XYZ file of C-alpha atoms in Angstrom:
779
model
C -24.366 -25.155 275.516
C -22.241 -28.239 275.711
C -22.822 -30.020 272.422
C -20.303 -32.703 271.493
C -20.176 -34.989 268.516
C -21.800 -38.387 268.900
C -19.451 -41.192 269.768
C -19.456 -43.038 266.470
C -18.376 -46.259 268.143
C -21.648 -46.402 270.025
C -24.518 -45.982 267.614
C -26.900 -43.105 267.282
C -30.628 -42.363 267.192
C -32.467 -40.678 264.345
C -33.902 -37.544 266.103
C -36.962 -37.555 263.825
C -38.270 -41.127 263.918
C -36.276 -42.446 266.905
C -34.810 -45.350 264.936
C -31.345 -46.610 265.915
C -28.775 -46.001 263.174
C -25.086 -46.840 262.802
C -23.074 -43.648 262.235
C -20.665 -45.509 259.960
C -23.391 -46.770 257.631
C -26.131 -44.167 258.100
C -27.214 -42.896 254.637
C -27.569 -39.281 255.782
C -26.026 -36.990 258.402
C -26.087 -33.292 259.241
C -24.023 -31.087 261.524
C -26.210 -28.736 263.582
C -24.960 -26.376 266.313
C -21.644 -28.226 266.613
C -23.204 -31.687 266.761
C -23.595 -34.376 264.094
C -26.980 -36.073 263.736
C -27.611 -39.242 261.700
C -30.767 -40.127 259.758
C -32.246 -43.329 258.409
C -33.720 -41.693 255.281
C -33.816 -38.558 253.156
C -37.344 -37.846 254.442
C -36.188 -37.665 258.076
C -33.274 -35.454 257.071
C -35.561 -32.982 255.262
C -37.989 -32.845 258.198
C -35.113 -32.111 260.563
C -33.739 -29.378 258.294
C -37.132 -27.693 258.150
C -37.754 -27.538 261.930
C -34.752 -28.798 263.928
C -36.025 -27.247 267.153
C -39.189 -29.324 266.911
C -37.123 -32.484 267.356
C -34.511 -31.137 269.771
C -36.563 -29.122 272.281
C -36.421 -31.824 274.987
C -32.667 -32.040 274.670
C -32.250 -28.291 274.921
C -34.635 -28.067 277.875
C -32.637 -30.721 279.740
C -29.452 -28.743 279.176
C -31.149 -25.551 280.354
C -32.120 -27.250 283.624
C -28.503 -28.332 284.091
C -27.348 -24.785 283.403
C -29.361 -23.553 286.364
C -30.012 -19.947 287.350
C -28.088 -17.194 285.649
C -27.942 -18.899 282.251
C -27.461 -16.643 279.276
C -30.410 -15.612 277.148
C -30.375 -17.450 273.824
C -31.265 -15.645 270.621
C -32.975 -17.292 267.684
C -33.868 -16.209 264.147
C -37.632 -16.281 263.487
C -36.919 -16.939 259.800
C -34.286 -19.679 260.291
C -34.991 -21.470 263.609
C -31.773 -23.493 263.372
C -29.758 -20.286 263.917
C -29.096 -20.026 267.667
C -26.739 -17.451 269.180
C -25.745 -16.532 272.727
C -26.025 -12.787 272.088
C -28.333 -10.441 270.132
C -27.533 -9.407 266.586
C -28.601 -10.260 263.067
C -29.097 -13.623 261.399
C -26.120 -14.629 259.257
C -28.520 -16.076 256.683
C -31.358 -13.600 256.163
C -30.098 -10.523 258.034
C -33.162 -10.431 260.287
C -32.730 -9.310 263.902
C -32.544 -12.236 266.337
C -35.035 -12.492 269.197
C -34.958 -14.204 272.625
C -35.768 -17.919 272.332
C -37.535 -18.184 275.665
C -40.226 -15.694 276.690
C -40.325 -14.952 280.403
C -42.916 -13.235 282.567
C -40.568 -10.304 283.035
C -40.242 -8.260 279.850
C -36.509 -8.072 279.157
C -34.797 -5.190 277.433
C -34.314 -5.582 273.674
C -30.844 -4.193 272.871
C -31.459 -4.487 269.127
C -34.560 -2.294 269.331
C -32.791 0.207 271.572
C -29.819 0.384 269.175
C -31.953 0.775 266.040
C -34.080 3.449 267.711
C -30.987 5.446 268.657
C -29.582 5.178 265.114
C -32.948 6.190 263.617
C -33.406 9.398 265.616
C -29.848 10.570 264.963
C -30.171 9.754 261.251
C -33.517 11.531 260.995
C -32.135 14.708 262.576
C -29.209 14.804 260.107
C -31.150 13.629 257.033
C -33.785 16.396 257.099
C -31.323 19.257 256.348
C -29.522 17.142 253.708
C -32.849 16.464 251.987
C -33.912 20.128 252.171
C -30.615 21.307 250.621
C -30.794 18.728 247.821
C -34.453 19.394 247.000
C -34.304 23.193 247.324
C -33.710 23.561 243.581
C -37.317 22.447 243.086
C -38.557 25.316 245.287
C -39.456 28.424 243.248
C -36.653 30.947 243.498
C -34.212 28.326 244.819
C -33.735 30.171 248.164
C -30.851 27.989 249.372
C -28.682 27.577 246.258
C -29.436 31.145 245.297
C -27.900 32.502 248.513
C -25.099 30.054 249.298
C -22.076 28.819 247.367
C -22.658 25.394 245.753
C -19.271 24.131 246.948
C -20.123 25.036 250.547
C -23.505 23.303 250.327
C -21.840 20.162 248.989
C -19.468 20.090 251.958
C -22.392 20.600 254.357
C -24.200 17.625 252.796
C -21.031 15.537 253.031
C -20.535 16.334 256.727
C -24.205 15.653 257.618
C -24.692 12.517 255.478
C -21.480 10.781 256.557
C -22.639 9.803 260.097
C -26.059 8.810 258.712
C -24.572 6.352 256.223
C -21.573 5.129 258.220
C -23.204 5.009 261.670
C -26.944 4.764 260.961
C -26.448 2.365 258.051
C -23.660 0.276 259.607
C -25.968 -2.698 260.500
C -27.200 -2.799 256.890
C -23.664 -2.887 255.502
C -22.923 -5.767 257.870
C -25.999 -7.673 256.717
C -25.364 -6.805 253.078
C -21.794 -8.097 253.319
C -23.024 -11.318 254.956
C -25.576 -11.777 252.187
C -22.838 -11.434 249.564
C -20.598 -13.900 251.383
C -23.387 -16.477 251.652
C -24.982 -15.574 248.280
C -28.318 -15.099 250.088
C -29.331 -11.880 248.334
C -32.037 -9.932 250.129
C -33.246 -6.402 250.779
C -30.123 -5.588 252.764
C -27.941 -6.451 249.770
C -29.751 -3.840 247.714
C -29.752 -1.278 250.507
C -26.044 -1.685 251.263
C -25.148 -1.633 247.576
C -27.358 1.348 246.741
C -26.531 3.553 249.709
C -22.840 2.599 249.670
C -22.340 3.408 245.994
C -24.415 6.606 246.180
C -22.397 7.789 249.188
C -18.951 6.871 247.764
C -19.802 8.440 244.393
C -20.978 11.640 246.101
C -17.977 11.727 248.468
C -15.651 11.377 245.464
C -17.565 14.221 243.774
C -16.790 16.467 246.762
C -13.234 15.322 247.526
C -11.935 14.406 244.043
C -14.031 16.258 241.426
C -11.097 16.207 238.953
C -11.659 12.470 238.391
C -15.018 13.098 236.706
C -15.222 13.888 232.968
C -16.973 17.159 232.007
C -19.982 15.286 230.678
C -20.737 14.123 234.254
C -20.782 17.676 235.649
C -23.487 20.323 235.653
C -23.373 23.753 234.018
C -21.810 25.161 237.200
C -18.890 22.714 236.952
C -19.874 20.714 240.050
C -20.589 16.965 240.151
C -24.197 16.107 240.962
C -24.406 14.436 244.383
C -26.615 11.693 245.814
C -26.095 12.245 249.537
C -29.826 12.797 250.045
C -30.657 9.438 248.412
C -28.190 7.549 250.613
C -29.362 9.353 253.770
C -33.096 9.090 253.055
C -32.912 5.370 252.209
C -30.886 4.660 255.358
C -33.327 6.578 257.576
C -36.414 4.971 256.029
C -35.017 1.468 256.421
C -34.085 2.244 260.029
C -37.680 3.353 260.630
C -38.901 0.075 259.117
C -36.565 -1.891 261.388
C -37.773 -0.049 264.490
C -41.423 -0.698 263.621
C -40.731 -4.358 262.812
C -38.785 -4.940 266.041
C -41.567 -3.333 268.076
C -44.185 -5.526 266.379
C -42.127 -8.664 266.920
C -41.553 -7.769 270.559
C -45.329 -7.733 271.024
C -45.597 -11.372 269.905
C -44.105 -12.310 273.281
C -46.952 -10.507 275.035
C -49.298 -13.404 274.235
C -47.047 -15.860 276.055
C -46.578 -13.434 278.951
C -50.367 -13.050 279.234
C -50.704 -16.830 279.391
C -48.024 -17.083 282.073
C -49.930 -14.492 284.116
C -53.029 -16.731 284.153
C -51.406 -19.008 286.700
C -51.383 -17.731 290.294
C -47.947 -16.981 291.735
C -48.603 -19.007 294.909
C -50.630 -21.958 296.196
C -52.048 -22.734 299.673
C -50.647 -26.139 300.677
C -52.184 -28.195 303.495
C -49.522 -30.013 305.529
C -49.844 -33.466 307.103
C -50.587 -31.781 310.420
C -53.391 -29.741 308.867
C -51.521 -26.453 308.873
C -51.878 -24.322 305.750
C -48.940 -22.440 304.230
C -48.719 -20.237 301.168
C -45.860 -21.425 298.937
C -44.499 -20.359 295.526
C -46.165 -22.207 292.664
C -42.923 -23.865 291.543
C -42.681 -25.635 294.938
C -45.968 -27.514 294.455
C -45.378 -31.269 294.037
C -47.562 -34.058 292.706
C -49.757 -35.380 295.528
C -49.830 -32.117 297.521
C -53.199 -31.156 299.012
C -54.082 -27.566 298.115
C -56.906 -25.355 299.313
C -58.695 -23.246 296.683
C -60.802 -20.455 298.139
C -63.753 -18.656 296.476
C -62.665 -16.322 293.671
C -59.141 -17.781 293.415
C -57.440 -19.277 290.374
C -56.730 -22.995 290.577
C -52.920 -23.346 290.879
C -52.222 -26.654 289.081
C -54.041 -29.579 287.474
C -55.560 -32.112 289.845
C -58.806 -33.430 291.322
C -61.212 -32.295 294.008
C -60.933 -34.359 297.210
C -63.124 -32.264 299.500
C -65.889 -29.685 298.977
C -67.608 -28.461 295.819
C -67.883 -25.368 293.645
C -68.464 -24.184 290.104
C -65.404 -23.386 288.000
C -65.081 -21.048 285.024
C -63.252 -23.270 282.513
C -63.639 -20.969 279.512
C -59.833 -20.769 279.341
C -59.790 -24.454 278.364
C -63.148 -25.145 276.728
C -64.089 -21.687 275.484
C -67.580 -22.266 276.831
C -69.159 -19.467 278.914
C -71.100 -21.662 281.342
C -69.111 -22.518 284.520
C -68.876 -26.231 285.371
C -69.986 -27.790 288.637
C -67.146 -29.549 290.477
C -67.563 -32.045 293.310
C -65.390 -34.659 294.997
C -63.517 -36.750 292.409
C -63.862 -34.241 289.555
C -60.755 -33.017 287.728
C -59.788 -29.331 287.740
C -57.332 -27.430 285.534
C -54.648 -24.981 286.626
C -55.317 -21.365 285.640
C -59.115 -21.774 285.575
C -61.157 -19.578 287.932
C -62.960 -20.940 290.962
C -66.347 -19.334 291.554
C -68.030 -18.863 294.944
C -67.446 -22.261 296.565
C -64.265 -23.497 298.253
C -62.626 -26.924 297.997
C -59.487 -28.952 298.632
C -57.704 -30.494 295.658
C -54.850 -32.918 295.161
C -52.140 -31.903 292.660
C -51.783 -34.352 289.770
C -49.765 -32.393 287.171
C -47.381 -29.567 288.009
C -44.831 -27.363 286.223
C -44.460 -28.057 282.499
C -47.004 -30.916 282.638
C -50.073 -28.735 283.297
C -52.536 -27.927 280.537
C -51.711 -24.211 280.867
C -47.969 -24.861 280.461
C -48.678 -26.954 277.375
C -50.733 -24.108 275.908
C -47.873 -21.680 276.642
C -45.380 -23.976 274.926
C -47.604 -24.458 271.875
C -48.221 -20.729 271.411
C -44.506 -20.039 271.691
C -43.575 -22.795 269.222
C -46.288 -21.843 266.745
C -45.233 -18.199 266.710
C -41.627 -19.171 266.086
C -42.250 -21.955 263.564
C -44.337 -19.692 261.333
C -41.536 -17.888 259.530
C -42.338 -14.261 258.722
C -43.447 -13.885 255.139
C -40.664 -12.560 252.965
C -41.743 -9.477 251.103
C -42.002 -9.306 247.354
C -39.027 -6.933 247.450
C -36.776 -9.683 248.812
C -37.778 -11.979 245.977
C -37.127 -9.261 243.420
C -33.779 -8.553 245.089
C -32.645 -12.135 244.448
C -32.775 -11.413 240.718
C -32.249 -7.659 240.722
C -28.969 -7.566 242.702
C -26.895 -9.895 240.502
C -28.429 -8.370 237.367
C -27.452 -4.814 238.362
C -23.951 -5.859 239.417
C -23.514 -7.722 236.130
C -24.724 -4.656 234.169
C -22.242 -2.437 236.050
C -19.343 -4.840 235.380
C -20.208 -5.077 231.679
C -20.498 -1.283 231.486
C -17.066 -0.896 233.095
C -15.405 -3.417 230.758
C -17.004 -1.982 227.592
C -16.041 1.605 228.426
C -12.565 0.508 229.506
C -12.034 -1.226 226.153
C -13.661 1.286 223.802
C -14.250 4.471 225.809
C -12.342 7.739 225.296
C -10.725 7.554 228.795
C -10.556 5.150 231.779
C -12.491 7.658 233.905
C -15.563 7.085 231.725
C -15.509 3.359 232.634
C -15.524 4.077 236.364
C -18.090 6.893 236.259
C -20.551 5.060 234.001
C -20.302 1.809 235.978
C -21.053 3.750 239.151
C -23.882 5.586 237.361
C -25.484 2.199 236.614
C -25.353 1.250 240.292
C -26.724 4.641 241.365
C -29.690 4.732 239.024
C -30.508 1.161 240.047
C -30.541 2.253 243.684
C -34.170 1.681 244.738
C -34.865 5.018 246.388
C -38.623 4.385 246.430
C -38.216 0.824 247.659
C -38.080 2.014 251.246
C -41.503 3.605 250.733
C -43.199 0.965 248.574
C -44.409 -1.392 251.298
C -44.550 0.820 254.434
C -46.589 3.539 252.702
C -49.250 1.048 251.585
C -49.290 -0.681 254.976
C -49.541 2.652 256.806
C -52.500 3.835 254.725
C -54.146 0.396 254.800
C -53.905 0.037 258.581
C -55.480 3.467 258.993
C -58.267 2.519 256.600
C -58.776 -0.795 258.397
C -58.910 0.813 261.849
C -61.606 3.196 260.581
C -63.661 0.123 259.632
C -62.994 -1.779 262.854
C -60.151 -3.986 261.546
C -56.979 -3.577 263.614
C -53.836 -4.793 261.821
C -51.206 -5.788 264.388
C -48.727 -7.406 261.990
C -48.131 -6.223 258.441
C -47.455 -9.769 257.206
C -50.976 -10.742 258.313
C -52.375 -8.597 255.485
C -50.087 -10.322 252.990
C -50.949 -13.805 254.255
C -54.715 -13.155 254.373
C -54.770 -12.453 250.641
C -53.748 -16.071 249.940
C -55.983 -17.735 252.546
C -58.360 -20.356 251.116
C -59.613 -21.931 254.372
C -61.227 -20.114 257.312
C -61.549 -21.861 260.665
C -63.952 -20.431 263.266
C -64.241 -21.003 266.966
C -67.926 -21.210 267.910
C -68.343 -19.497 271.270
C -67.803 -15.748 271.167
C -66.923 -15.771 267.474
C -69.975 -17.140 265.699
C -72.100 -16.825 268.844
C -72.481 -14.116 271.487
C -70.303 -15.916 274.034
C -72.724 -15.689 276.976
C -75.604 -17.992 278.019
C -79.079 -16.594 277.439
C -82.609 -17.908 277.761
C -83.603 -18.623 274.165
C -86.939 -20.363 274.710
C -89.596 -20.662 277.443
C -92.124 -23.514 277.165
C -94.990 -23.418 279.721
C -96.819 -26.546 280.887
C -100.588 -26.722 281.293
C -102.396 -23.387 281.234
C -99.486 -21.280 282.441
C -98.113 -18.438 280.343
C -94.478 -17.886 279.368
C -94.377 -14.783 281.563
C -95.540 -16.761 284.604
C -92.937 -19.482 284.044
C -90.138 -16.936 283.597
C -91.179 -14.970 286.714
C -91.321 -18.108 288.885
C -87.924 -19.292 287.610
C -86.364 -15.867 288.179
C -87.767 -15.639 291.695
C -86.361 -19.054 292.575
C -82.928 -18.226 291.075
C -82.740 -14.737 292.656
C -80.793 -15.871 295.764
C -78.874 -18.517 293.779
C -75.184 -18.467 292.892
C -75.693 -21.004 290.107
C -73.952 -20.088 286.815
C -77.240 -20.122 284.878
C -79.080 -17.939 287.405
C -77.897 -14.684 285.815
C -79.146 -15.777 282.373
C -82.647 -16.413 283.787
C -82.687 -13.161 285.772
C -81.460 -11.218 282.714
C -84.249 -12.716 280.589
C -86.813 -11.707 283.222
C -85.446 -8.139 283.374
C -85.566 -7.834 279.580
C -89.117 -9.211 279.384
C -90.308 -6.643 281.941
C -88.326 -3.868 280.222
C -87.313 -2.377 283.553
C -90.850 -1.788 284.922
C -89.416 -2.283 288.408
C -91.660 -5.206 289.477
C -90.043 -6.911 292.452
C -89.670 -10.670 292.578
C -91.337 -12.459 295.505
C -88.970 -13.673 298.249
C -87.872 -17.316 298.555
C -88.165 -19.208 301.841
C -86.288 -22.386 302.766
C -83.936 -21.934 299.809
C -81.583 -24.845 299.114
C -79.052 -25.381 296.296
C -78.111 -28.966 295.402
C -74.712 -28.984 293.683
C -74.911 -30.167 290.090
C -78.662 -30.784 290.264
C -80.712 -27.639 290.867
C -82.364 -25.383 293.476
C -85.564 -25.530 295.525
C -87.516 -23.347 297.900
C -90.911 -21.965 298.841
C -92.426 -18.937 297.096
C -95.576 -17.357 298.552
C -96.410 -20.625 300.279
C -95.935 -22.794 297.173
C -93.022 -25.245 296.798
C -90.849 -24.749 293.713
C -88.062 -26.704 292.033
C -85.670 -25.728 289.217
C -83.003 -28.052 287.764
C -82.240 -30.975 285.488
C -84.540 -33.897 284.758
C -82.984 -36.283 287.284
C -83.532 -33.632 289.984
C -87.208 -33.552 289.045
C -87.546 -37.333 289.133
C -85.792 -37.575 292.498
C -88.409 -35.165 293.849
C -91.361 -37.085 292.362
C -92.070 -34.697 289.487
C -93.429 -36.277 286.274
C -91.656 -34.559 283.346
C -92.890 -36.901 280.615
C -95.418 -34.411 279.159
C -92.636 -32.147 277.851
C -89.989 -34.840 277.277
C -90.249 -34.638 273.488
C -89.915 -30.838 273.551
C -86.935 -31.060 275.924
C -85.227 -33.558 273.622
C -85.787 -31.253 270.662
C -84.246 -28.258 272.487
C -81.336 -30.365 273.676
C -80.729 -31.526 270.116
C -80.204 -27.890 269.147
C -77.403 -27.532 271.687
C -79.427 -25.927 274.489
C -79.159 -26.640 278.205
C -82.711 -27.610 279.263
C -83.871 -26.504 282.727
C -87.070 -27.967 284.233
C -89.372 -25.921 286.491
C -91.910 -27.432 288.898
C -94.465 -25.918 291.283
C -96.464 -27.677 294.031
C -95.481 -31.145 292.792
C -96.277 -30.698 289.083
C -94.250 -29.642 286.037
C -94.588 -25.897 285.340
C -92.445 -25.531 282.231
C -89.068 -25.673 280.499
C -86.382 -23.084 279.832
C -83.792 -23.478 277.064
C -80.501 -21.746 277.839
C -77.827 -21.513 275.168
C -75.331 -19.230 273.515
C -77.225 -17.537 270.629
C -75.697 -16.798 267.222
C -74.708 -13.172 266.667
C -77.116 -11.302 264.416
C -74.322 -10.343 262.000
C -72.885 -13.874 261.665
C -75.220 -15.323 258.954
C -74.559 -12.375 256.614
C -70.791 -12.651 257.105
C -70.733 -16.438 256.589
C -72.817 -16.103 253.410
C -70.405 -13.482 252.014
C -67.364 -15.641 252.817
C -69.049 -18.579 251.079
C -69.553 -16.385 248.006
C -65.830 -15.637 247.955
C -65.123 -19.349 247.568
C -63.544 -19.872 250.981
C -63.681 -23.228 252.737
C -65.304 -22.752 256.171
C -64.623 -25.011 259.171
C -65.999 -24.786 262.729
C -63.565 -25.850 265.464
C -64.876 -25.887 269.035
C -64.486 -27.476 272.442
C -68.273 -27.585 272.828
C -70.364 -30.730 272.474
C -71.054 -32.261 269.075
C -74.807 -31.578 269.311
C -74.365 -27.889 270.210
C -71.762 -27.388 267.488
C -73.815 -29.221 264.869
C -76.904 -27.144 265.651
C -75.007 -23.877 265.052
C -73.300 -25.254 261.931
C -76.593 -26.342 260.376
C -78.187 -22.965 261.007
C -75.218 -21.177 259.368
C -74.766 -23.808 256.627
C -71.170 -24.558 257.636
C -70.438 -28.033 256.268
C -67.347 -28.968 258.263
C -67.491 -29.268 262.054
C -64.904 -30.528 264.537
C -66.316 -30.493 268.072
C -65.096 -31.458 271.562
C -61.541 -30.407 270.624
C -59.229 -29.538 273.519
C -56.953 -26.449 273.313
C -53.794 -28.503 272.884
C -55.422 -30.269 269.918
C -56.729 -27.172 268.131
C -53.278 -26.195 266.843
C -52.816 -29.778 265.564
C -56.080 -29.519 263.620
C -54.903 -26.249 262.038
C -51.550 -27.824 261.127
C -53.306 -30.824 259.578
C -55.501 -28.518 257.473
C -52.406 -26.584 256.358
C -50.803 -29.788 255.114
C -53.865 -30.692 253.030
C -52.951 -29.642 249.481
C -50.744 -26.919 250.965
C -53.754 -24.915 252.139
C -53.449 -21.408 253.625
C -55.514 -21.399 256.813
C -56.842 -18.450 258.820
C -58.284 -18.948 262.304
C -60.850 -16.688 263.977
C -61.312 -17.022 267.740
C -61.716 -15.118 270.971
C -60.636 -17.258 273.926
C -57.501 -18.331 275.752
C -58.137 -21.840 274.451
C -57.876 -20.502 270.896
C -54.418 -18.939 271.389
C -52.309 -21.910 270.156
C -54.467 -22.279 267.032
C -54.390 -18.522 266.344
C -50.597 -18.585 266.541
C -50.328 -21.722 264.370
C -52.596 -20.409 261.602
C -51.221 -18.514 258.614
C -53.320 -15.619 259.921
C -54.811 -15.371 263.399
C -57.952 -13.233 263.674
C -59.161 -12.283 267.156
C -62.360 -10.733 268.429
C -61.616 -7.616 270.486
C -64.535 -8.640 272.690
C -62.618 -11.799 273.672
C -59.558 -12.449 275.832
C -56.411 -10.323 275.735
C -54.378 -13.460 275.046
C -56.310 -14.234 271.869
C -55.770 -10.644 270.715
C -52.025 -10.875 271.432
C -51.735 -14.194 269.562
C -53.470 -12.894 266.446
C -52.233 -10.753 263.579
C -55.627 -9.108 263.003
C -58.252 -8.000 265.522
C -61.900 -7.270 264.736
C -62.626 -4.336 267.044
C -66.402 -4.723 266.941
C -66.348 -8.490 267.547
C -68.343 -8.755 264.331
C -67.507 -11.289 261.610
C -68.534 -8.793 258.959
C -65.214 -7.201 259.880
C -63.528 -10.366 258.582
C -65.090 -9.790 255.165
C -63.707 -6.247 255.266
C -60.292 -7.593 256.295
C -60.221 -9.919 253.272
C -61.088 -7.029 250.943
C -58.480 -4.817 252.642
C -55.814 -7.501 252.311
C -56.412 -8.049 248.611
C -56.530 -4.319 247.880
C -53.371 -3.645 249.885
C -51.307 -6.401 248.262
C -52.414 -5.223 244.827
C -51.324 -1.710 245.796
C -47.951 -2.911 247.112
C -47.222 -4.758 243.865
C -48.037 -1.605 241.929
C -45.704 0.356 244.218
C -42.883 -2.120 243.712
C -43.383 -1.750 239.973
C -43.101 2.035 240.261
C -40.096 1.656 242.579
C -38.180 -0.451 240.081
C -39.375 0.506 236.614
C -37.737 3.944 236.397
C -34.466 2.550 237.676
C -34.591 -0.483 235.412
C -35.304 1.634 232.329
C -32.540 4.047 233.318
C -29.835 1.334 233.578
C -29.122 1.080 229.813
C -29.138 4.881 229.576
C -26.722 5.145 232.489
C -24.545 2.517 230.843
C -24.213 4.889 227.829
C -26.188 2.980 225.230
C -27.002 6.244 223.395
C -23.425 7.553 223.409
C -22.259 5.942 220.111
C -25.062 7.680 218.173
C -25.714 10.897 220.072
C -22.581 11.494 222.147
C -24.873 11.850 225.188
C -24.564 10.228 228.587
C -27.330 10.148 231.179
C -27.194 13.338 233.196
C -27.033 12.710 236.959
C -29.788 15.279 237.340
C -32.076 13.171 235.152
C -31.215 10.139 237.285
C -32.090 12.111 240.405
C -35.374 13.244 238.843
C -36.244 9.638 237.932
C -35.698 8.519 241.512
C -37.750 11.429 242.864
C -40.574 10.734 240.428
C -40.664 7.053 241.421
C -41.038 8.088 245.078
C -43.864 10.502 244.253
C -45.586 7.757 242.236
C -45.340 5.328 245.145
C -46.749 7.808 247.673
C -49.587 8.904 245.389
C -50.540 5.312 244.614
C -50.489 4.279 248.282
C -52.803 7.156 249.200
C -55.449 5.672 246.880
C -56.050 3.008 249.535
C -57.877 5.630 251.606
C -60.714 5.351 249.105
C -60.720 1.524 248.992
C -64.274 0.216 249.240
C -64.696 -2.231 252.111
């Protein structure tokens, strides 16, 4: 990218607030990606530091357009969004693997994942024999050491472990070195330090055993080696990297799924009336486009000819298709039903609602930095402490020890015993067991950090349709007029709707089928059937005229609906769509059609209330429908009629309130930006694939009781991980003073390397045993 410094003679603009500032007198400035930016206040500077891409996206997009086809893929750090490179690699700050900044429809190859996978499989193949040789002494009869010379076995370990550490672990040494240079201590600092020292110590034990004092050798005269520790740690961390890179690669699948919602082509009508199929990116504002039955609408615009019903659940989340006639607006990516129409394009390319949703999901996924593990936080203190202990040990033994070799050996012993052998197991073992336990209970964990984040969540936001409710319109009430029965009203309505293509027809027919429990009774045929778009249907059944539709349709046909007006108003107040039925000129009854609450929802909401969580309903549905559901479930906070592009803003606003941790549960395409923005996104497996891809957790049964289980699983898992980290560190931490030789002045004893090896082995066994307890966690 061509990024030059601002011309200081001209003035500059604060990228955060847009205020004009003089570079010579501006109180604050910052150099970012080779360019200096000036700020009017400390507040603007801090906002820019936190999310620079948020304020510079337009600038970068303009440059990308200028770059044209063939531009290089840019790589960004998900932890530090200001880090932008023109090639894959690791972040110079945190050591995390960079990822492509822009997700495309075509899934590009991830060289980092390919490289780590190759290193892992080679390391695994070489580590297994090293581990078996080192641990064979614990096997009764010691079959390996009992039949082979110890010196030969040490050379075999050296030959096998060397490529594991130097090739397999090379990326970790790079990241560890960068962390030391920048003083950003993290897990890679510990890994590089631990594996490097263990390997060098062991290599010296094989190549230069004469440097070691007798006290550091075993009864057989050989130096105890730590090749298996260095190799096992390297291989485990490589496995963790492969799993993490695969998980992070899947985050782009949500954006790809959204991109696939738009059709690849559009049918443009020329000035001469000819129709041509053109690529979507050639559609211009003002173009007339034909949309045929069953096709996706290509771009945003308005209907200029014809009529149809359109499934807009992608935008509104509501299951009932919307009638569209001349003058009505339509949204790109939504699905046209059985009618055809001509539309005029109003918003194309990046301006469409679908493109805005894509952009928001992408930004939300990137702006939510992955949660740093507890191990990283411990490493910030542990690394300098261990290094300081090793330096002090070296200086003390050099000044007062019997020989200089003691200073070197004991300092290295401190670093070795501090090597967190079990650290590579602490988190992945718990996550592995927990995800298995969750899957058994219908809770699919897609991202490990979702479990960590869910533990701290204090606010739960729910979409209404498909999450709290069933997500499909159903007849919930039948009110007959006069002396008719409910069965008669339902049969007449079903007969009239049988030939209809109206979106609510299937709900009425389904209710009739359920009421008859499949007894096979055939509905009478309809003569002179006519559908009036947006109003209703009419026809003749067994010689009697019949009408079904809204109230204005009844009035236009001379039907007096006043007798059930109060009942209709009551049903409408509960969020139902009220359908009027008339026969032979008089009102026959009412049908209430709405999306009913799932049977399991009240129990789940009550349990979440008991856990002290703040519950909020966020929906694109009408205020009356949302309020009716909220009152029934005793959810106090409701935000209705919220468009998809605004849902993520609502989540962000909630997050900023007293630094709240917000989880979002939803099931539709329109929920994807909010799911990505939330600290934890929770999707219903019964919903859209895009919602599932955008979320960190998926409830396989589409049942909110699974959310209660997920909360319990999260809290139990994080408790288990903390216990594991304790086991991973405590043996090493207690062994440091012993390795430093604190007992030597009184007892003449130094810590035997075999005891150090046993301590590391025992910590690993403790971690594995503790993690396995999660299989019995009560959910």
